[in-house]
CSV table of C-alpha atoms and ligand atoms in Angstrom, one decimal:
chain,number,residue,atom,x,y,z
O,25,MET,CA,-13.1,-16.7,18.2
O,26,LYS,CA,-11.7,-13.8,20.2
O,27,VAL,CA,-8.0,-13.2,19.8
O,28,SER,CA,-6.1,-12.3,22.9
O,29,LEU,CA,-3.6,-9.7,22.1
O,30,LYS,CA,-0.4,-8.4,23.6
O,31,ALA,CA,-0.2,-4.7,24.0
O,32,CYS,CA,1.4,-3.1,21.1
O,33,ASP,CA,2.5,0.4,19.8
O,34,VAL,CA,1.3,1.1,16.3
O,35,VAL,CA,3.2,4.0,14.7
O,36,ILE,CA,1.8,5.2,11.5
O,37,PHE,CA,4.1,7.2,9.2
O,38,GLY,CA,2.0,9.3,7.0
O,39,GLY,CA,-0.3,9.4,10.0
O,40,GLY,CA,-2.2,12.4,8.8
O,41,GLY,CA,-2.5,11.2,5.2
O,42,ASP,CA,-5.4,9.9,3.1
O,43,LEU,CA,-4.8,6.2,3.7
O,44,ALA,CA,-4.4,6.6,7.5
O,45,MET,CA,-7.6,8.7,7.7
O,46,ARG,CA,-9.8,6.7,5.3
O,47,LYS,CA,-8.7,3.2,6.0
O,48,LEU,CA,-6.1,2.6,8.8
O,49,LEU,CA,-7.7,4.6,11.7
O,50,PRO,CA,-11.2,3.4,10.9
O,51,ALA,CA,-9.9,-0.1,10.9
O,52,LEU,CA,-8.1,0.3,14.2
O,53,TYR,CA,-11.3,1.9,15.6
O,54,HIS,CA,-13.4,-1.1,14.6
O,55,LEU,CA,-10.9,-3.4,16.2
O,56,ASP,CA,-11.2,-1.5,19.4
O,57,MET,CA,-15.0,-1.5,19.1
O,58,ASP,CA,-14.9,-5.3,18.8
O,59,GLY,CA,-12.6,-5.7,21.8
O,60,LEU,CA,-9.6,-6.7,19.8
O,61,LEU,CA,-7.1,-4.1,21.0
O,62,ALA,CA,-5.2,-4.9,24.2
O,63,LYS,CA,-5.7,-2.4,27.1
O,64,ASN,CA,-2.3,-0.7,26.7
O,65,THR,CA,-2.2,-0.7,22.9
O,66,ARG,CA,-1.3,2.8,21.6
O,67,ILE,CA,-1.6,4.4,18.2
O,68,ILE,CA,0.9,7.0,17.3
O,69,GLY,CA,0.5,9.2,14.2
O,70,ALA,CA,3.8,10.4,12.7
O,71,SER,CA,4.4,12.9,10.0
O,72,ARG,CA,6.3,16.1,9.3
O,73,ARG,CA,3.5,18.5,10.4
O,74,ASP,CA,3.7,20.0,13.8
O,75,MET,CA,0.6,18.9,15.7
O,76,SER,CA,-0.3,18.4,19.3
O,77,ALA,CA,-1.8,15.1,20.4
O,78,ALA,CA,-5.1,16.9,21.0
O,79,ASP,CA,-5.0,18.3,17.4
O,80,TYR,CA,-4.4,14.8,16.1
O,81,GLN,CA,-7.2,13.3,18.1
O,82,ALA,CA,-9.5,16.0,16.7
O,83,LYS,CA,-8.4,15.2,13.2
O,84,VAL,CA,-8.9,11.5,13.7
O,85,ARG,CA,-12.4,12.1,15.2
O,86,ALA,CA,-13.4,14.2,12.1
O,87,ALA,CA,-12.2,11.4,9.8
O,88,LEU,CA,-14.1,8.8,11.8
O,89,ASP,CA,-17.2,11.0,11.6
O,90,GLU,CA,-16.8,11.1,7.9
O,91,PHE,CA,-15.8,7.6,7.1
O,92,VAL,CA,-17.5,5.4,9.7
O,93,PRO,CA,-20.4,7.6,10.9
O,94,LYS,CA,-22.5,4.5,11.8
O,95,SER,CA,-19.9,3.0,14.1
O,96,ILE,CA,-18.9,6.2,15.8
O,97,GLY,CA,-22.5,7.0,16.5
O,98,ASP,CA,-22.8,4.9,19.7
O,99,GLU,CA,-20.0,6.9,21.4
O,100,LYS,CA,-19.0,3.9,23.6
O,101,THR,CA,-15.6,3.2,22.0
O,102,TRP,CA,-14.5,6.8,21.2
O,103,PRO,CA,-13.3,7.8,24.7
O,104,ARG,CA,-11.2,4.7,25.0
O,105,PHE,CA,-9.8,5.0,21.4
O,106,LYS,CA,-9.0,8.7,21.9
O,107,GLU,CA,-6.8,7.8,24.9
O,108,ARG,CA,-4.8,5.5,22.7
O,109,LEU,CA,-4.0,8.2,20.2
O,110,SER,CA,-0.9,10.4,20.3
O,111,TYR,CA,1.3,12.1,17.7
O,112,VAL,CA,5.0,12.6,17.0
O,113,SER,CA,6.2,15.2,14.5
O,114,VAL,CA,9.0,13.5,12.5
O,115,ASP,CA,10.6,14.4,9.2
O,116,ALA,CA,11.1,11.0,7.6
O,117,GLN,CA,14.4,12.2,6.1
O,118,GLN,CA,15.8,13.6,9.4
O,119,GLU,CA,17.4,10.8,11.4
O,120,SER,CA,17.7,12.9,14.5
O,121,ASP,CA,13.9,13.4,14.6
O,122,PHE,CA,13.5,9.7,15.3
O,123,ALA,CA,14.8,10.1,18.8
O,124,ARG,CA,11.4,11.5,19.6
O,125,PHE,CA,9.9,8.0,19.5
O,126,ASN,CA,12.1,7.2,22.4
O,127,ASP,CA,10.9,10.3,24.2
O,128,HIS,CA,7.4,9.0,23.6
O,129,ASN,CA,8.5,5.6,25.1
O,130,VAL,CA,7.7,3.8,21.9
O,131,GLY,CA,8.2,0.1,22.6
O,132,GLU,CA,8.6,0.5,26.4
O,133,ASP,CA,8.1,-2.5,28.7
O,134,ASP,CA,9.1,-4.8,25.9
O,135,LYS,CA,6.0,-4.0,23.9
O,136,ASP,CA,5.8,-5.1,20.3
O,137,VAL,CA,5.9,-2.2,17.9
O,138,VAL,CA,4.4,-2.0,14.4
O,139,PHE,CA,5.7,0.8,12.2
O,140,TYR,CA,3.2,1.2,9.4
O,141,LEU,CA,4.9,3.0,6.4
O,142,ALA,CA,1.9,4.7,4.7
O,143,THR,CA,4.3,7.0,2.8
O,144,SER,CA,5.9,7.1,-0.6
O,145,PRO,CA,8.2,4.1,-1.2
O,146,ASP,CA,11.1,6.5,-1.8
O,147,LEU,CA,11.1,7.0,2.0
O,148,PHE,CA,11.0,3.3,3.0
O,149,GLY,CA,14.8,2.9,3.0
O,150,SER,CA,15.6,6.1,5.0
O,151,ILE,CA,12.8,5.5,7.5
O,152,CYS,CA,14.1,1.9,8.1
O,153,SER,CA,17.7,3.0,8.6
O,154,SER,CA,16.7,5.9,10.9
O,155,LEU,CA,14.6,3.5,13.0
O,156,ALA,CA,17.5,1.1,13.2
O,157,ASN,CA,20.0,3.8,14.1
O,158,ASN,CA,17.7,4.7,17.0
O,159,GLY,CA,17.4,1.1,18.2
O,160,LEU,CA,14.0,0.7,16.8
O,161,ASN,CA,14.5,-2.5,14.8
O,162,GLN,CA,14.6,-5.1,17.5
O,163,GLU,CA,13.1,-8.5,16.8
O,164,ARG,CA,9.7,-7.5,18.4
O,165,MET,CA,9.5,-4.6,16.0
O,166,ARG,CA,7.9,-4.9,12.6
O,167,VAL,CA,7.5,-2.7,9.5
O,168,VAL,CA,4.5,-2.7,7.2
O,169,LEU,CA,5.1,-1.7,3.7
O,170,GLU,CA,2.3,-0.2,1.6
O,171,LYS,CA,2.3,-0.6,-2.2
O,172,PRO,CA,3.6,0.3,-4.7
O,173,LEU,CA,6.6,-1.8,-4.0
O,174,GLY,CA,8.5,-0.4,-7.0
O,175,ARG,CA,7.5,0.0,-10.6
O,176,ASP,CA,9.5,-2.9,-12.0
O,177,LEU,CA,11.8,-5.6,-10.8
O,178,THR,CA,14.8,-3.4,-10.5
O,179,SER,CA,13.2,-0.6,-8.5
O,180,SER,CA,11.4,-3.2,-6.3
O,181,ARG,CA,14.8,-4.9,-5.6
O,182,ALA,CA,16.3,-1.5,-4.7
O,183,ILE,CA,13.5,-0.9,-2.1
O,184,ASN,CA,13.8,-4.4,-0.7
O,185,ASP,CA,17.6,-4.1,-0.4
O,186,GLU,CA,17.3,-0.9,1.5
O,187,VAL,CA,14.7,-2.3,3.9
O,188,THR,CA,16.4,-5.6,4.5
O,189,GLN,CA,19.6,-3.9,5.5
O,190,ASN,CA,17.9,-3.1,8.8
O,191,PHE,CA,14.9,-5.4,9.2
O,192,GLY,CA,14.8,-9.2,8.7
O,193,GLU,CA,12.3,-10.8,6.3
O,194,LYS,CA,10.2,-12.0,9.3
O,195,GLN,CA,9.9,-8.4,10.5
O,196,ILE,CA,8.6,-7.2,7.1
O,197,PHE,CA,4.9,-7.2,6.3
O,198,ARG,CA,4.2,-6.3,2.6
O,199,ILE,CA,0.5,-5.5,2.4
O,200,ASP,CA,-1.8,-6.4,-0.4
O,201,HIS,CA,-5.2,-5.4,0.9
O,202,TYR,CA,-7.0,-7.8,-1.4
O,203,LEU,CA,-5.7,-10.6,0.8
O,204,GLY,CA,-7.5,-9.2,3.8
O,205,LYS,CA,-10.9,-9.2,2.1
O,206,GLU,CA,-13.3,-11.7,3.7
O,207,THR,CA,-14.3,-13.5,0.6
O,208,VAL,CA,-10.7,-14.0,-0.4
O,209,GLN,CA,-10.0,-15.8,2.9
O,210,ASN,CA,-13.3,-17.6,2.3
O,211,LEU,CA,-11.8,-18.9,-0.9
O,212,LEU,CA,-9.3,-20.9,1.3
O,213,ALA,CA,-12.2,-22.1,3.4
O,214,ILE,CA,-14.1,-23.2,0.4
O,215,ARG,CA,-11.1,-25.0,-1.2
O,216,PHE,CA,-9.6,-26.6,1.9
O,217,GLY,CA,-12.5,-26.8,4.4
O,218,ASN,CA,-14.7,-29.0,2.1
O,219,THR,CA,-14.2,-32.3,0.4
O,220,LEU,CA,-16.5,-31.2,-2.4
O,221,PHE,CA,-14.4,-28.9,-4.5
O,222,GLU,CA,-10.8,-30.0,-4.3
O,223,PRO,CA,-11.1,-33.2,-6.2
O,224,LEU,CA,-12.6,-31.2,-9.1
O,225,TRP,CA,-10.1,-28.4,-8.9
O,226,ASP,CA,-7.9,-29.2,-11.9
O,227,SER,CA,-7.7,-29.2,-15.7
O,228,ALA,CA,-9.7,-32.4,-15.9
O,229,HIS,CA,-12.8,-30.6,-14.6
O,230,ILE,CA,-12.2,-26.9,-15.0
O,231,ASP,CA,-12.4,-25.3,-18.4
O,232,ASN,CA,-11.2,-21.8,-17.5
O,233,VAL,CA,-10.9,-19.3,-14.6
O,234,GLN,CA,-11.8,-15.6,-14.8
O,235,ILE,CA,-10.8,-12.9,-12.4
O,236,THR,CA,-12.4,-9.5,-12.8
O,237,VAL,CA,-11.9,-6.4,-10.7
O,238,SER,CA,-14.0,-3.7,-12.2
O,239,GLU,CA,-14.1,-0.2,-10.9
O,240,THR,CA,-16.4,2.7,-11.7
O,241,VAL,CA,-14.0,5.4,-10.3
O,242,GLY,CA,-11.4,7.1,-12.5
O,243,VAL,CA,-8.0,8.1,-11.3
O,244,GLU,CA,-9.6,10.3,-8.6
O,245,GLY,CA,-7.2,13.2,-8.7
O,246,ARG,CA,-4.2,10.9,-8.6
O,247,TRP,CA,-3.2,11.4,-12.2
O,248,GLY,CA,0.5,12.0,-11.3
O,249,TYR,CA,0.8,8.7,-9.4
O,250,TYR,CA,-1.5,6.7,-11.6
O,251,ASP,CA,0.1,7.7,-14.9
O,252,LYS,CA,3.4,6.4,-13.8
O,253,ALA,CA,1.8,3.1,-12.8
O,254,GLY,CA,-1.2,2.1,-15.0
O,255,ALA,CA,-3.6,-0.8,-14.4
O,256,LEU,CA,-0.9,-3.5,-14.9
O,257,ARG,CA,1.3,-2.3,-12.1
O,258,ASP,CA,-1.4,-0.8,-9.9
O,259,MET,CA,-3.8,-3.8,-9.9
O,260,VAL,CA,-2.6,-6.9,-11.9
O,261,GLN,CA,1.0,-7.2,-10.4
O,262,ASN,CA,-0.4,-7.4,-6.9
O,263,HIS,CA,-4.2,-7.9,-6.4
O,264,LEU,CA,-5.1,-10.0,-9.4
O,265,VAL,CA,-2.0,-12.1,-9.4
O,266,GLN,CA,-2.5,-12.8,-5.7
O,267,LEU,CA,-6.0,-13.9,-6.3
O,268,LEU,CA,-4.8,-16.1,-9.1
O,269,CYS,CA,-2.2,-17.7,-6.8
O,270,LEU,CA,-4.9,-18.5,-4.2
O,271,VAL,CA,-7.1,-20.2,-6.8
O,272,ALA,CA,-4.2,-22.1,-8.4
O,273,MET,CA,-1.9,-23.1,-5.5
O,274,GLU,CA,-1.6,-26.6,-4.3
O,275,PRO,CA,-3.1,-27.3,-0.8
O,276,PRO,CA,-0.5,-26.1,1.7
O,277,GLY,CA,0.4,-28.5,4.5
O,278,ARG,CA,-0.7,-26.0,7.1
O,279,ASN,CA,-2.3,-22.6,7.2
O,280,ASP,CA,0.7,-20.7,8.3
O,281,ALA,CA,2.8,-18.0,6.6
O,282,ASP,CA,5.5,-20.0,5.0
O,283,SER,CA,3.4,-23.0,4.1
O,284,VAL,CA,0.9,-20.8,2.2
O,285,ARG,CA,3.6,-18.6,0.6
O,286,ASP,CA,5.7,-21.6,-0.4
O,287,GLU,CA,2.7,-22.8,-2.5
O,288,LYS,CA,1.9,-19.4,-4.0
O,289,ILE,CA,5.5,-18.9,-5.2
O,290,LYS,CA,5.3,-22.2,-7.1
O,291,VAL,CA,2.4,-20.8,-9.0
O,292,LEU,CA,4.2,-17.6,-9.8
O,293,LYS,CA,7.2,-19.5,-11.1
O,294,ALA,CA,4.9,-21.6,-13.3
O,295,LEU,CA,3.3,-18.6,-14.9
O,296,ARG,CA,4.1,-18.7,-18.6
O,297,PRO,CA,5.9,-15.5,-19.7
O,298,ILE,CA,4.0,-13.2,-21.9
O,299,GLU,CA,6.6,-11.6,-24.0
O,300,GLY,CA,7.3,-10.3,-27.5
O,301,ALA,CA,4.5,-11.0,-30.1
O,302,ASN,CA,2.6,-13.0,-27.5
O,303,ALA,CA,1.7,-9.8,-25.8
O,304,TYR,CA,-0.4,-8.8,-28.8
O,305,THR,CA,-2.5,-11.9,-28.8
O,306,LYS,CA,-2.8,-12.4,-25.0
O,307,THR,CA,-3.2,-8.9,-23.7
O,308,VAL,CA,-5.5,-5.9,-24.3
O,309,ARG,CA,-4.8,-2.4,-23.0
O,310,GLY,CA,-7.4,0.4,-22.8
O,311,GLN,CA,-7.7,4.0,-21.8
O,312,TYR,CA,-11.0,5.5,-20.8
O,313,ALA,CA,-12.7,8.2,-22.7
O,314,LYS,CA,-15.7,10.2,-21.5
O,315,GLY,CA,-19.0,8.5,-21.1
O,316,MET,CA,-21.9,7.8,-18.7
O,317,ILE,CA,-21.8,5.9,-15.4
O,318,ASN,CA,-24.9,5.4,-13.3
O,319,GLY,CA,-26.7,8.1,-15.4
O,320,LYS,CA,-23.9,10.7,-14.8
O,321,GLU,CA,-21.6,12.0,-17.5
O,322,VAL,CA,-18.0,11.5,-16.6
O,323,GLN,CA,-14.8,12.8,-18.2
O,324,GLY,CA,-12.1,10.9,-20.0
O,325,TYR,CA,-8.5,10.1,-18.9
O,326,PHE,CA,-7.2,13.1,-20.8
O,327,ASP,CA,-9.7,15.5,-19.2
O,328,GLU,CA,-8.4,14.7,-15.7
O,329,GLU,CA,-6.5,17.3,-13.8
O,330,GLY,CA,-2.8,17.3,-14.6
O,331,SER,CA,-3.2,14.9,-17.6
O,332,ASN,CA,-0.8,14.7,-20.6
O,333,PRO,CA,-2.4,13.8,-24.0
O,334,GLU,CA,0.8,11.9,-25.0
O,335,SER,CA,0.3,9.4,-22.2
O,336,ARG,CA,0.1,5.7,-23.1
O,337,THR,CA,-0.7,4.6,-19.6
O,338,GLU,CA,-3.4,1.9,-19.6
O,339,THR,CA,-6.4,2.3,-17.3
O,340,PHE,CA,-7.7,-1.1,-18.4
O,341,VAL,CA,-6.0,-4.4,-19.0
O,342,ALA,CA,-7.3,-7.8,-19.9
O,343,LEU,CA,-5.1,-10.8,-20.4
O,344,ARG,CA,-4.9,-14.5,-20.7
O,345,ALA,CA,-2.5,-16.2,-18.3
O,346,ASP,CA,-1.4,-19.8,-18.5
O,347,ILE,CA,0.1,-21.8,-15.7
O,348,ASP,CA,2.6,-24.4,-16.9
O,349,ASN,CA,2.1,-27.2,-14.4
O,350,TRP,CA,0.4,-30.6,-14.2
O,351,ARG,CA,-2.8,-29.3,-12.5
O,352,TRP,CA,-3.5,-26.4,-14.8
O,353,ALA,CA,-2.1,-27.4,-18.2
O,354,GLY,CA,-4.5,-26.0,-20.9
O,355,VAL,CA,-6.7,-24.0,-18.5
O,356,PRO,CA,-6.7,-20.3,-19.4
O,357,PHE,CA,-6.9,-17.8,-16.5
O,358,TYR,CA,-8.5,-14.7,-17.9
O,359,LEU,CA,-7.8,-11.6,-15.9
O,360,ARG,CA,-9.3,-8.1,-16.4
O,361,THR,CA,-9.4,-4.9,-14.5
O,362,GLY,CA,-10.2,-1.3,-15.4
O,363,LYS,CA,-11.3,2.0,-14.2
O,364,ARG,CA,-14.5,3.8,-15.2
O,365,LEU,CA,-16.3,0.6,-16.2
O,366,GLY,CA,-20.0,0.0,-16.1
O,367,GLN,CA,-20.2,-1.5,-12.6
O,368,ARG,CA,-18.1,-1.8,-9.5
O,369,TYR,CA,-17.5,-5.5,-8.8
O,370,SER,CA,-14.8,-8.0,-8.2
O,371,GLU,CA,-15.3,-11.7,-8.7
O,372,ILE,CA,-13.6,-15.0,-9.4
O,373,VAL,CA,-15.4,-17.4,-11.7
O,374,ILE,CA,-14.5,-21.1,-11.9
O,375,GLN,CA,-16.0,-22.3,-15.1
O,376,TYR,CA,-16.4,-26.1,-15.2
O,377,LYS,CA,-16.2,-28.3,-18.3
O,378,SER,CA,-19.3,-29.6,-20.1
O,379,ILE,CA,-20.7,-33.0,-19.2
O,380,PRO,CA,-19.1,-35.7,-21.4
O,381,HIS,CA,-22.4,-37.0,-22.6
O,382,SER,CA,-26.0,-35.8,-22.3
O,383,ILE,CA,-28.8,-38.2,-21.6
O,384,PHE,CA,-31.4,-35.4,-22.1
O,385,ASN,CA,-32.3,-35.4,-25.7
O,386,ASP,CA,-35.0,-32.7,-25.8
O,387,GLU,CA,-34.3,-29.9,-28.2
O,388,SER,CA,-34.5,-27.5,-25.2
O,389,ASN,CA,-31.7,-29.3,-23.4
O,390,ARG,CA,-29.2,-29.1,-26.2
O,391,GLN,CA,-27.6,-26.1,-24.5
O,392,LEU,CA,-26.9,-27.7,-21.1
O,393,GLN,CA,-25.1,-25.0,-19.2
O,394,ARG,CA,-21.8,-25.9,-17.5
O,395,ASN,CA,-21.5,-25.7,-13.7
O,396,GLN,CA,-20.0,-22.5,-12.6
O,397,LEU,CA,-18.7,-21.4,-9.2
O,398,VAL,CA,-18.7,-17.6,-8.7
O,399,ILE,CA,-16.9,-16.1,-5.8
O,400,ARG,CA,-18.0,-12.5,-5.5
O,401,LEU,CA,-15.7,-10.2,-3.4
O,402,GLN,CA,-17.6,-7.0,-3.8
O,403,PRO,CA,-19.8,-5.1,-3.7
O,404,GLU,CA,-21.6,-8.0,-1.9
O,405,GLU,CA,-19.8,-11.0,-0.5
O,406,LYS,CA,-21.4,-14.1,-1.9
O,407,ILE,CA,-20.6,-17.4,-3.4
O,408,SER,CA,-22.9,-19.1,-5.9
O,409,LEU,CA,-22.8,-22.4,-7.7
O,410,THR,CA,-24.8,-22.8,-10.9
O,411,VAL,CA,-26.2,-26.3,-11.3
O,412,MET,CA,-28.7,-27.7,-13.9
O,413,ASN,CA,-32.2,-28.4,-12.5
O,414,LYS,CA,-35.4,-29.9,-13.8
O,415,VAL,CA,-38.0,-27.3,-14.4
O,416,PRO,CA,-41.0,-28.4,-12.2
O,417,GLY,CA,-44.2,-29.6,-13.9
O,418,ALA,CA,-45.5,-33.0,-15.1
O,419,GLY,CA,-46.1,-31.6,-18.6
O,420,GLU,CA,-42.7,-30.2,-19.0
O,421,GLY,CA,-40.9,-33.5,-19.6
O,422,MET,CA,-37.2,-33.4,-18.6
O,423,ASN,CA,-36.7,-29.8,-19.3
O,424,LEU,CA,-33.5,-28.5,-17.6
O,425,GLN,CA,-32.6,-25.0,-16.6
O,426,PRO,CA,-29.6,-23.6,-14.7
O,427,VAL,CA,-30.3,-22.5,-11.1
O,428,ASP,CA,-27.9,-20.8,-8.7
O,429,LEU,CA,-27.2,-22.2,-5.2
O,430,ASN,CA,-26.5,-19.0,-3.4
O,431,LEU,CA,-24.6,-18.4,-0.2
O,432,SER,CA,-24.8,-14.8,0.8
O,433,LEU,CA,-22.4,-14.2,3.7
O,434,SER,CA,-24.4,-11.3,5.1
O,435,GLU,CA,-27.5,-13.5,5.3
O,436,ALA,CA,-25.7,-16.6,6.6
O,437,PHE,CA,-24.0,-14.7,9.4
O,438,GLN,CA,-26.6,-12.0,10.1
O,439,ASN,CA,-25.3,-10.8,13.5
O,440,LYS,CA,-21.7,-10.7,12.2
O,441,ARG,CA,-20.2,-7.5,10.9
O,442,SER,CA,-18.0,-8.1,7.9
O,443,PRO,CA,-14.7,-6.5,8.6
O,444,GLU,CA,-12.8,-4.3,6.2
O,445,ALA,CA,-9.7,-5.8,4.7
O,446,TYR,CA,-7.4,-3.5,6.7
O,447,GLU,CA,-8.9,-4.7,10.0
O,448,ARG,CA,-7.9,-8.2,9.5
O,449,LEU,CA,-4.5,-7.3,8.2
O,450,LEU,CA,-3.7,-4.9,11.0
O,451,LEU,CA,-4.7,-7.5,13.5
O,452,ASP,CA,-2.5,-10.0,11.8
O,453,VAL,CA,0.5,-7.7,12.0
O,454,MET,CA,-0.1,-7.1,15.7
O,455,ARG,CA,-0.2,-10.8,16.3
O,456,ASP,CA,2.8,-11.4,14.1
O,457,ASP,CA,1.0,-13.6,11.5
O,458,ALA,CA,2.3,-13.0,8.0
O,459,THR,CA,0.2,-15.6,6.2
O,460,LEU,CA,-1.8,-12.9,4.4
O,461,PHE,CA,1.2,-10.8,3.5
O,462,MET,CA,3.6,-11.1,0.5
O,463,ARG,CA,7.0,-12.6,0.9
O,464,TYR,CA,9.7,-10.9,-1.2
O,465,ASP,CA,10.2,-13.8,-3.5
O,466,GLU,CA,6.5,-13.5,-4.5
O,467,VAL,CA,6.8,-9.8,-5.2
O,468,GLU,CA,9.9,-10.4,-7.3
O,469,ALA,CA,8.4,-13.3,-9.3
O,470,ALA,CA,5.2,-11.2,-10.0
O,471,TRP,CA,7.4,-8.3,-11.2
O,472,LYS,CA,9.4,-10.5,-13.5
O,473,TRP,CA,6.2,-11.7,-15.1
O,474,VAL,CA,4.8,-8.2,-15.4
O,475,ASP,CA,8.1,-6.7,-16.7
O,476,GLY,CA,7.9,-9.2,-19.6
O,477,ILE,CA,4.4,-7.8,-20.6
O,478,MET,CA,5.5,-4.2,-20.0
O,479,GLY,CA,8.6,-4.7,-22.1
O,480,ALA,CA,6.6,-6.0,-25.0
O,481,TRP,CA,4.2,-3.1,-24.8
O,482,ASN,CA,7.0,-0.6,-24.8
O,483,GLN,CA,8.4,-2.0,-28.0
O,484,THR,CA,5.3,-1.0,-30.0
O,485,SER,CA,4.1,2.3,-31.1
O,486,GLU,CA,0.5,1.1,-30.6
O,487,ARG,CA,-1.5,3.2,-28.2
O,488,PRO,CA,-3.9,1.6,-25.6
O,489,LYS,CA,-7.4,1.3,-27.1
O,490,GLU,CA,-10.0,3.9,-26.2
O,491,TYR,CA,-13.1,2.7,-24.4
O,492,ALA,CA,-16.1,4.7,-23.3
O,493,SER,CA,-16.5,5.2,-19.6
O,494,GLY,CA,-19.4,3.0,-18.4
O,495,SER,CA,-18.6,0.3,-20.9
O,496,TRP,CA,-16.9,-3.0,-20.3
O,497,GLY,CA,-13.6,-1.9,-21.8
O,498,PRO,CA,-12.3,-2.1,-25.4
O,499,ALA,CA,-14.1,-4.4,-27.8
O,500,ALA,CA,-10.8,-6.3,-28.1
O,501,SER,CA,-11.2,-7.4,-24.5
O,502,MET,CA,-14.5,-9.1,-25.3
O,503,ALA,CA,-12.7,-10.9,-28.2
O,504,LEU,CA,-10.0,-12.2,-25.9
O,505,PRO,CA,-11.8,-15.3,-24.6
O,506,ILE,CA,-14.0,-15.5,-27.7
O,507,LYS,CA,-10.8,-16.3,-29.7
O,508,ASP,CA,-10.5,-19.4,-27.6
O,509,GLY,CA,-14.2,-20.2,-27.9
O,510,ARG,CA,-15.2,-18.8,-24.5
O,511,ASN,CA,-16.9,-15.8,-23.1
O,512,TRP,CA,-16.5,-13.5,-20.1
O,513,HIS,CA,-19.0,-14.2,-17.4
O,514,ASP,CA,-21.7,-11.5,-17.4
O,515,TYR,CA,-22.2,-9.4,-14.3
D,10,LIG,C1,-5.6,0.1,-4.9
D,10,LIG,C2,-5.3,0.8,-6.2
D,10,LIG,O1,-4.5,-0.8,-4.6
D,10,LIG,O2,-6.8,-0.7,-5.0
D,10,LIG,C3,-6.4,1.7,-6.6
D,10,LIG,O3,-4.1,1.6,-6.1
D,10,LIG,C4,-7.7,0.9,-6.6
D,10,LIG,O4,-6.2,2.3,-7.9
D,10,LIG,C5,-7.9,0.1,-5.3
D,10,LIG,O5,-8.8,1.8,-6.8
D,10,LIG,C6,-9.1,-0.8,-5.4
D,10,LIG,O6,-9.4,-1.4,-4.1
D,10,LIG,P1,-10.8,-1.8,-3.7
D,10,LIG,O7,-10.6,-2.5,-2.3
D,10,LIG,O8,-11.7,-0.6,-3.6
D,10,LIG,O9,-11.3,-2.8,-4.7
């Protein structure tokens, strides 16, 4: 389905920064390549540096050459894309500089305007008030906020209060790029586009749910930022909790922003707090030490540039979450994420219950494996369903073995390029669809839950457990589901 778009001005604060160059501009370029940008849509980089439009175009071209070399190769889209690009030098803390957007006719002819704030969240408040004081907060103008949206409930509220003084909730788009991933959206298609799964989507049929986001990278030169955050704030509070919401929510009445978000907030409110002594039994924190990844020796957290050996910041977290509602009573949701693990992959595993009674009495069938639905987000996008099958052969008797029914998205849709998360999300902001963005009550509820865990961790003198780079995290993480008689799904 082609989406017809109104022309729009997209202004990127932090327009020369890493996120803009690596993700946002390549995403906009791909949208242009696919014919999804209207003719008069413009892209305006904004940052403190003095740069001409030509310098900015050259910088963007170099970034596209580096980050999307295959797409830029055909040279068809570039001349059109280049024409869209301009640049405004603005000090985000100098309100008078914002008049330059009017000089650049931002939002002229009643165009919609998207202000993408790819800056430090400390600047969100002042940017929004300077925009408003220059008449740039009209209804057709929206702001996109990048994470981190605070480091706890209090700081997140402070950011929100500042932004909402000048922009209404409907104009605020809080990004969680995991929601833009194709397979995450496919989760909605699987659940609500089929009759097959939904009747079996509850505690009567599901034994446990596992969500893993495993990274091989370390902190990548971001020690300063990362050490103030840690895996719980950087990954769990947003990406993993959002995935949990999509798995656990009730079917929304419609696929629109408020219907979906109304259901997600109910899940967040039903999350059982993990506080006090519970944090010891239900969570595991780890910090990576040196080790080997893909045959290469890599350094530990404390060998990274700028590190402080006193740091207790976790680079790994595993936890058991429980959702106290009718549908999920007694079903553990195991979440884990970490840096410098053995393999880069993200997946959601729905582990079904055992059959109530086996009619297959052969010794070899004692261990009938339970059905399992695996939704793999990356590196490949695929969905597989493990079912028990008879092993072929007359002499084999009724010998059963698990077999995967596999749906590989790249094979099923061979002539379709799978878009990056930011493509979908930028397109949605341009067409004013907030379904895949977080409403403030969701952010707040997620912080409340995470603050409970953080508070319990802060009360102990225990350090995060060390794990070798290239492993699957601390041994205690393996033990987490084992304590409940379960296991992590193997990669
Ligand atoms: C970001 C985190 O939000 O997500 C990073 O700040 C992390 O630390 C990244 O590496 C992971 O995203 P993806 O899409 O590569 O899984």
